[in-house]
Amino acid sequence: MTIRPALRMTIGALTCFAILAVFLVGCGTNNGGGSLKTDFGVDTSAKTISLGILTPLSGPVAAPIGIPLTKGIETYFDAVNASGGIDGYKVKLIERDTQYDPQVEVSDYQQIKNQVAMFAESLGTPTTQAIVPLSANDHILVSAATLDSYLAREPYMVLIGTPYRLQVENAFDYIVKKLGVQHPKTGIIYQDDGYGQDGLTGYKEAMACYGLKNVGEATYEATDTTFTAQAAQLKASGAQYVFLTAIPTAAAGIIGTAHAIGYDPHWVLQSPAFASGLLQVKGLNTLLEHEAWVVGQGAAWGDTSVPGMAEMLQNIQKYDPGQQPDGYFEFGYTEAKVTYAILKKAFDNHDVTRAGLLNAFNSLNNVDVGGLYPTLHYGSAPNQRVPSRDNTVYSIDSSVAGNLKSLSGDFTGSCAEQSQF
């Protein structure tokens, strides 16, 4: 059901007018007194603010990424609502299953855009790229569950971590500078879409920055289920380190296929290429633990010395007690913290219109997410919209909660620090 803000017309109060035929601007009152400017997604009578969720709840990305990430968002806002909401307004999430399909994403976006103040999640690079012009036209903020560097520069897109291209550059810094590997023979297998292109861009930028030679490249389609050609191509190249800009199901297929033909390089996985569920695959678990790294971010699951982790674990016990350690859940929970910071700033400004939300985002500057991720940095200018440049290189270890063990600690490599885009 479409939720539209109520109109309150009283003598002596600020009068609200219909500005466009397609939406109404309502007047309400926040807890601190004073008028509250609203438009889409805010019901001043019920005191609710609705946020959209565009996420794959079915298809190849659902179980490993979409479902746990979305649960992280739900759990965070369950806790917010239980504590009274935001200035007395409860958060409602309107969810749609995108199936990790750009066309479905666009259709879902159009169905619910007039019901929501902003989108608290749009998961996936190719899917989110599909709604960039729509969100700009509708002046609606989107919290993007993707680390595409292109999206970091878009005014209505909100990212929470280090872009994929910088993940690759930081991984190269770890190999060349921290491990001291001279002139490593490297290759890359990447998904043939915006996600893969961002990884490839970082890969080529690192090649030039560190004076390295690329020995092999191969692509795959998100719908592919066999990877013999890609594995054979990289084997023939002799690459010792192979970067995977892939989704978890494809990463599993590529690594398993390569092993079957006698090729076991060291695999360097971009953060979306790994999911804990891969360790349930007999044989693959051993390969991952001995032959793969993951480049990403995030506090170690269960480390209650980190305030945000302690809070998250308490809220899991209250609102989602069956949740197992999962980096995507942690990402979604952290993403929701940034969305909350935008909403709270807008409520403090007494303006939760879409224009007010954009203004709130542009004025956030630093967002402390309790140590779940490093402090995030935002600004209104294009060169201020990359939230972070640091990463951690992890080994895969089934004996630790979350299955990732830090090898490098958090760091920013020299090329990632200098990269301009």
XYZ file of C-alpha atoms in Angstrom:
421
model
C 0.000 0.000 0.000
C 1.357 3.417 -0.908
C 2.057 5.566 2.138
C 1.572 9.290 1.643
C 2.195 11.999 4.260
C -0.827 13.541 5.938
C -1.683 17.221 5.472
C -2.263 19.194 8.647
C -3.989 22.515 8.080
C -4.551 24.577 11.261
C -5.061 28.280 11.913
C -1.779 29.965 12.819
C 0.317 27.000 11.679
C 2.617 26.924 8.679
C 0.487 26.121 5.617
C 1.600 23.359 3.263
C 0.877 23.471 -0.452
C 0.962 20.835 -3.179
C 4.064 21.719 -5.193
C 3.863 19.026 -7.841
C 0.875 16.990 -8.884
C 2.811 13.806 -8.191
C 3.575 14.438 -4.524
C 2.340 16.150 -1.375
C 4.375 18.055 1.140
C 3.126 17.469 4.706
C 3.599 19.354 7.953
C 4.231 17.607 11.243
C 5.999 18.201 14.509
C 9.142 16.533 15.781
C 9.986 15.814 19.392
C 12.001 18.970 19.727
C 9.149 21.215 18.591
C 9.128 23.211 15.366
C 7.789 22.243 11.987
C 8.992 19.122 10.207
C 9.197 19.345 6.422
C 8.224 16.100 4.704
C 7.335 14.708 1.319
C 7.633 11.077 0.219
C 7.567 8.148 2.608
C 6.739 10.033 5.806
C 3.418 9.553 7.610
C 3.153 12.293 10.239
C -0.068 10.824 11.684
C 1.328 7.318 12.188
C 4.814 8.739 12.836
C 6.573 6.399 10.417
C 9.259 6.880 7.798
C 9.432 4.277 5.044
C 12.675 3.148 3.407
C 13.075 0.971 0.341
C 15.072 -2.265 0.124
C 16.123 -3.564 -3.317
C 17.946 -6.840 -2.775
C 18.257 -10.346 -4.254
C 16.157 -12.633 -2.074
C 16.193 -15.330 -4.762
C 18.723 -16.320 -7.412
C 22.492 -16.982 -7.258
C 23.383 -14.068 -4.963
C 20.492 -14.443 -2.486
C 21.720 -17.029 0.016
C 25.387 -16.064 0.174
C 24.934 -12.270 0.140
C 21.451 -10.780 -0.255
C 19.642 -12.509 2.589
C 22.235 -12.062 5.380
C 23.046 -8.489 4.323
C 19.371 -7.529 4.392
C 18.974 -9.214 7.796
C 21.713 -6.936 9.092
C 19.706 -3.885 8.032
C 16.495 -5.308 9.496
C 18.149 -6.114 12.823
C 19.635 -2.644 13.167
C 16.321 -0.899 12.529
C 14.465 -3.363 14.780
C 16.718 -2.103 17.558
C 16.195 1.536 16.567
C 12.421 1.104 16.583
C 12.477 -0.682 19.925
C 14.321 2.319 21.359
C 11.665 4.751 20.160
C 12.672 5.243 16.534
C 14.183 8.442 15.205
C 12.727 11.446 16.991
C 9.676 9.284 17.684
C 9.303 8.097 14.058
C 9.462 4.338 13.501
C 11.285 3.024 10.447
C 9.345 0.830 8.011
C 11.209 -1.213 5.406
C 9.510 -1.901 2.071
C 11.381 -4.809 0.493
C 11.507 -6.091 -3.077
C 13.367 -9.077 -4.543
C 15.576 -7.939 -7.453
C 16.947 -11.425 -8.222
C 20.279 -9.680 -9.021
C 18.741 -8.683 -12.358
C 19.037 -5.044 -13.529
C 15.665 -5.103 -15.315
C 13.894 -6.472 -12.250
C 15.679 -3.870 -10.117
C 14.381 -1.045 -12.314
C 10.835 -2.431 -12.175
C 10.978 -2.832 -8.382
C 12.379 0.681 -7.984
C 9.548 2.178 -10.035
C 6.923 0.267 -8.047
C 7.928 1.607 -4.647
C 9.829 4.866 -5.243
C 6.851 7.061 -4.302
C 6.327 5.103 -1.084
C 9.761 5.735 0.400
C 11.864 8.632 1.656
C 15.077 6.950 0.451
C 16.429 3.495 -0.299
C 18.218 1.854 2.621
C 19.666 -0.786 0.301
C 20.331 -1.468 -3.347
C 22.491 -4.566 -3.593
C 24.799 -5.276 -6.509
C 26.871 -3.236 -8.928
C 25.057 -3.940 -12.230
C 21.665 -3.621 -10.564
C 22.470 -0.385 -8.766
C 24.055 1.117 -11.877
C 20.717 0.538 -13.615
C 18.897 2.921 -11.257
C 21.501 5.703 -11.081
C 19.748 7.932 -13.668
C 16.360 7.202 -12.088
C 17.479 8.123 -8.584
C 19.095 11.314 -9.898
C 15.917 12.258 -11.721
C 13.800 11.521 -8.634
C 16.302 13.171 -6.253
C 16.290 10.120 -3.975
C 19.227 8.851 -1.930
C 20.264 5.202 -2.272
C 22.413 3.343 0.250
C 24.327 1.123 -2.146
C 25.418 -2.350 -1.068
C 28.222 -2.282 -3.626
C 31.721 -0.812 -3.643
C 31.766 0.309 -7.265
C 34.073 3.327 -7.560
C 31.853 4.810 -10.274
C 28.943 4.941 -7.841
C 31.053 6.669 -5.191
C 30.997 9.801 -7.336
C 27.257 9.819 -7.942
C 25.502 12.481 -5.802
C 22.566 10.279 -4.746
C 24.584 7.131 -4.006
C 25.830 6.333 -0.493
C 28.727 3.841 -0.213
C 30.089 2.536 3.086
C 33.509 1.098 2.269
C 36.607 1.026 0.082
C 35.818 0.703 -3.652
C 36.681 -2.500 -5.513
C 39.383 -0.862 -7.603
C 41.198 0.156 -4.411
C 40.749 -3.318 -2.925
C 42.815 -4.675 -5.821
C 45.453 -1.986 -5.417
C 45.753 -2.652 -1.697
C 46.110 -6.380 -2.380
C 48.987 -5.672 -4.773
C 50.622 -3.494 -2.130
C 50.414 -6.400 0.296
C 52.057 -8.789 -2.195
C 54.763 -6.465 -3.488
C 55.621 -4.370 -0.427
C 54.565 -6.294 2.673
C 55.513 -9.754 1.395
C 58.334 -8.490 -0.811
C 57.403 -10.597 -3.850
C 59.384 -9.178 -6.753
C 57.758 -9.132 -10.195
C 54.895 -11.535 -9.423
C 53.171 -13.095 -12.426
C 49.537 -12.089 -12.027
C 46.228 -12.583 -13.795
C 42.573 -11.737 -13.266
C 39.201 -13.382 -13.881
C 36.335 -10.929 -13.649
C 32.580 -10.781 -14.064
C 31.647 -9.144 -17.356
C 29.713 -6.168 -15.982
C 30.269 -3.011 -13.941
C 31.476 -4.959 -10.908
C 34.097 -6.782 -12.938
C 35.136 -3.635 -14.765
C 35.844 -1.859 -11.491
C 38.081 -4.701 -10.356
C 39.816 -4.706 -13.746
C 40.357 -0.939 -13.566
C 42.086 -1.291 -10.208
C 44.100 -4.224 -11.525
C 45.421 -2.253 -14.516
C 46.053 0.822 -12.384
C 48.103 -1.309 -9.968
C 50.032 -2.875 -12.849
C 51.195 0.579 -13.896
C 51.734 1.849 -10.355
C 53.913 -1.056 -9.227
C 55.602 -1.636 -12.618
C 54.176 -5.148 -13.020
C 53.243 -7.247 -16.027
C 49.792 -8.673 -16.586
C 50.086 -12.241 -17.902
C 46.409 -13.195 -18.252
C 42.809 -11.981 -18.245
C 39.523 -13.854 -18.589
C 35.870 -12.938 -18.140
C 32.700 -14.800 -17.297
C 28.988 -13.951 -17.330
C 27.048 -13.785 -14.065
C 24.822 -16.591 -15.369
C 27.718 -18.940 -16.278
C 27.926 -22.290 -14.517
C 31.045 -23.755 -16.170
C 34.505 -22.190 -16.126
C 36.802 -24.594 -17.961
C 37.896 -22.065 -20.589
C 38.766 -19.408 -18.009
C 40.716 -21.819 -15.817
C 42.631 -23.213 -18.808
C 43.462 -19.726 -20.047
C 44.941 -18.641 -16.718
C 46.796 -21.925 -16.321
C 48.409 -21.403 -19.716
C 49.431 -17.883 -18.690
C 51.429 -19.191 -15.737
C 49.933 -16.639 -13.339
C 51.052 -17.230 -9.759
C 48.463 -14.863 -8.270
C 44.970 -14.698 -9.773
C 42.523 -11.979 -8.747
C 38.841 -12.941 -8.718
C 36.291 -10.169 -9.163
C 33.426 -12.616 -8.898
C 30.342 -13.640 -6.951
C 30.702 -16.587 -4.519
C 29.116 -19.254 -6.738
C 31.381 -18.314 -9.656
C 34.451 -18.145 -7.427
C 33.715 -21.670 -6.202
C 33.315 -22.925 -9.763
C 36.494 -21.257 -10.990
C 38.701 -22.459 -8.123
C 37.280 -25.983 -8.250
C 37.636 -26.233 -12.030
C 41.216 -24.935 -11.951
C 42.152 -27.496 -9.316
C 40.632 -30.266 -11.421
C 43.003 -29.412 -14.291
C 46.013 -29.191 -11.992
C 46.153 -25.438 -11.533
C 46.356 -24.039 -8.003
C 47.643 -20.463 -8.023
C 47.188 -18.195 -5.038
C 43.679 -16.795 -5.399
C 43.050 -13.197 -4.332
C 39.302 -12.733 -3.812
C 37.565 -9.381 -3.868
C 35.201 -9.154 -0.905
C 32.005 -10.279 -2.753
C 33.748 -13.422 -4.050
C 33.753 -15.141 -0.657
C 30.902 -16.399 1.490
C 31.125 -18.676 4.507
C 28.814 -21.170 2.826
C 31.623 -22.098 0.423
C 33.395 -23.831 3.303
C 30.548 -26.349 3.418
C 31.644 -27.700 0.021
C 33.878 -30.711 0.579
C 37.260 -30.257 -1.051
C 36.677 -26.605 -1.827
C 37.087 -25.739 1.851
C 40.654 -27.076 1.841
C 41.537 -25.160 -1.305
C 40.169 -21.936 0.112
C 41.969 -22.285 3.423
C 45.316 -23.033 1.786
C 45.205 -21.190 -1.526
C 43.073 -18.057 -1.115
C 42.951 -14.622 0.475
C 40.029 -12.232 0.789
C 40.452 -8.454 0.566
C 37.868 -6.539 2.558
C 37.044 -4.671 5.751
C 35.245 -5.203 9.009
C 35.800 -5.901 12.687
C 36.429 -9.518 13.649
C 33.153 -11.235 14.500
C 32.836 -11.632 18.254
C 35.451 -9.031 19.195
C 33.438 -7.249 21.867
C 36.271 -4.808 22.538
C 34.875 -3.076 19.444
C 31.810 -1.087 20.645
C 29.866 -1.573 17.436
C 30.437 -5.334 17.507
C 29.295 -5.584 21.126
C 26.141 -3.638 20.241
C 25.497 -5.734 17.124
C 25.829 -9.022 18.995
C 23.425 -7.816 21.690
C 20.882 -6.855 19.047
C 21.284 -10.188 17.286
C 20.392 -11.941 20.540
C 17.252 -9.816 20.847
C 16.007 -9.670 17.260
C 17.668 -12.446 15.216
C 19.016 -15.086 17.633
C 19.541 -17.671 14.917
C 22.002 -15.511 12.967
C 25.408 -17.098 12.477
C 28.680 -15.151 12.051
C 28.550 -13.562 8.616
C 30.464 -10.673 7.070
C 27.535 -9.677 4.870
C 25.273 -9.342 7.895
C 27.932 -7.078 9.426
C 28.090 -5.045 6.203
C 24.302 -4.580 6.181
C 24.254 -3.611 9.848
C 27.014 -1.051 9.209
C 25.219 0.250 6.128
C 22.110 0.798 8.257
C 24.167 2.834 10.726
C 25.097 5.248 7.942
C 21.468 5.430 6.786
C 20.477 6.199 10.381
C 23.094 8.986 10.545
C 21.563 10.582 7.431
C 18.036 10.310 8.792
C 18.988 11.634 12.228
C 20.779 14.615 10.694
C 17.715 15.356 8.568
C 15.403 15.143 11.604
C 17.737 17.441 13.527
C 17.422 19.883 10.621
C 13.591 19.482 10.741
C 13.653 18.509 7.050
C 13.097 14.903 5.946
C 12.126 15.764 2.398
C 14.308 14.225 -0.271
C 16.108 17.544 -0.619
C 16.567 17.619 3.145
C 17.985 14.089 3.169
C 20.486 14.980 0.441
C 21.523 18.057 2.377
C 21.918 15.942 5.512
C 24.110 13.440 3.685
C 26.284 16.134 2.141
C 26.878 17.675 5.566
C 27.683 14.474 7.462
C 31.470 14.639 7.104
C 32.686 11.766 9.320
C 30.505 8.853 10.416
C 31.685 6.729 13.340
C 30.211 3.235 12.953
C 31.486 1.979 16.278
C 34.564 0.300 14.846
C 32.622 -2.171 12.697
C 34.363 -0.424 9.826
C 36.913 2.390 10.034
C 35.376 5.854 10.380
C 33.766 6.807 7.065
C 34.274 10.143 5.372
C 31.773 11.997 3.196
C 31.469 15.414 1.610
C 29.479 17.251 -1.031
C 32.243 17.590 -3.631
C 32.876 14.641 -6.012
C 36.430 14.093 -4.745
C 35.118 13.864 -1.175
C 32.688 11.018 -1.777
C 35.031 8.025 -1.413
C 34.288 6.928 2.185
C 37.512 4.980 2.814
C 40.686 3.733 1.106
C 41.920 1.120 3.566
C 41.604 -2.656 3.505
C 42.633 -5.802 5.319
C 43.939 -8.947 3.644
C 42.445 -12.025 5.294
C 43.203 -15.711 5.163
C 40.213 -18.062 5.159
C 40.073 -20.020 8.407
C 37.080 -22.129 9.427
C 38.297 -22.266 13.017
C 37.501 -18.597 13.706
C 34.113 -16.874 13.898
C 33.280 -15.381 10.517
C 35.898 -17.618 8.865
C 38.307 -14.744 8.131
C 41.613 -14.117 9.924
C 43.558 -10.898 9.427
C 46.977 -11.246 7.818
C 47.840 -7.613 7.215
C 45.897 -5.505 9.664
C 44.099 -2.481 8.317
C 46.235 -0.472 5.875
C 46.179 1.760 2.806
C 48.716 1.043 0.078
C 50.578 3.817 -1.683
C 48.733 3.380 -4.989
C 45.306 3.242 -3.345
C 46.173 6.385 -1.414
C 47.085 8.269 -4.589
C 44.364 6.953 -6.897
C 42.159 9.696 -8.312
C 38.830 9.024 -10.006
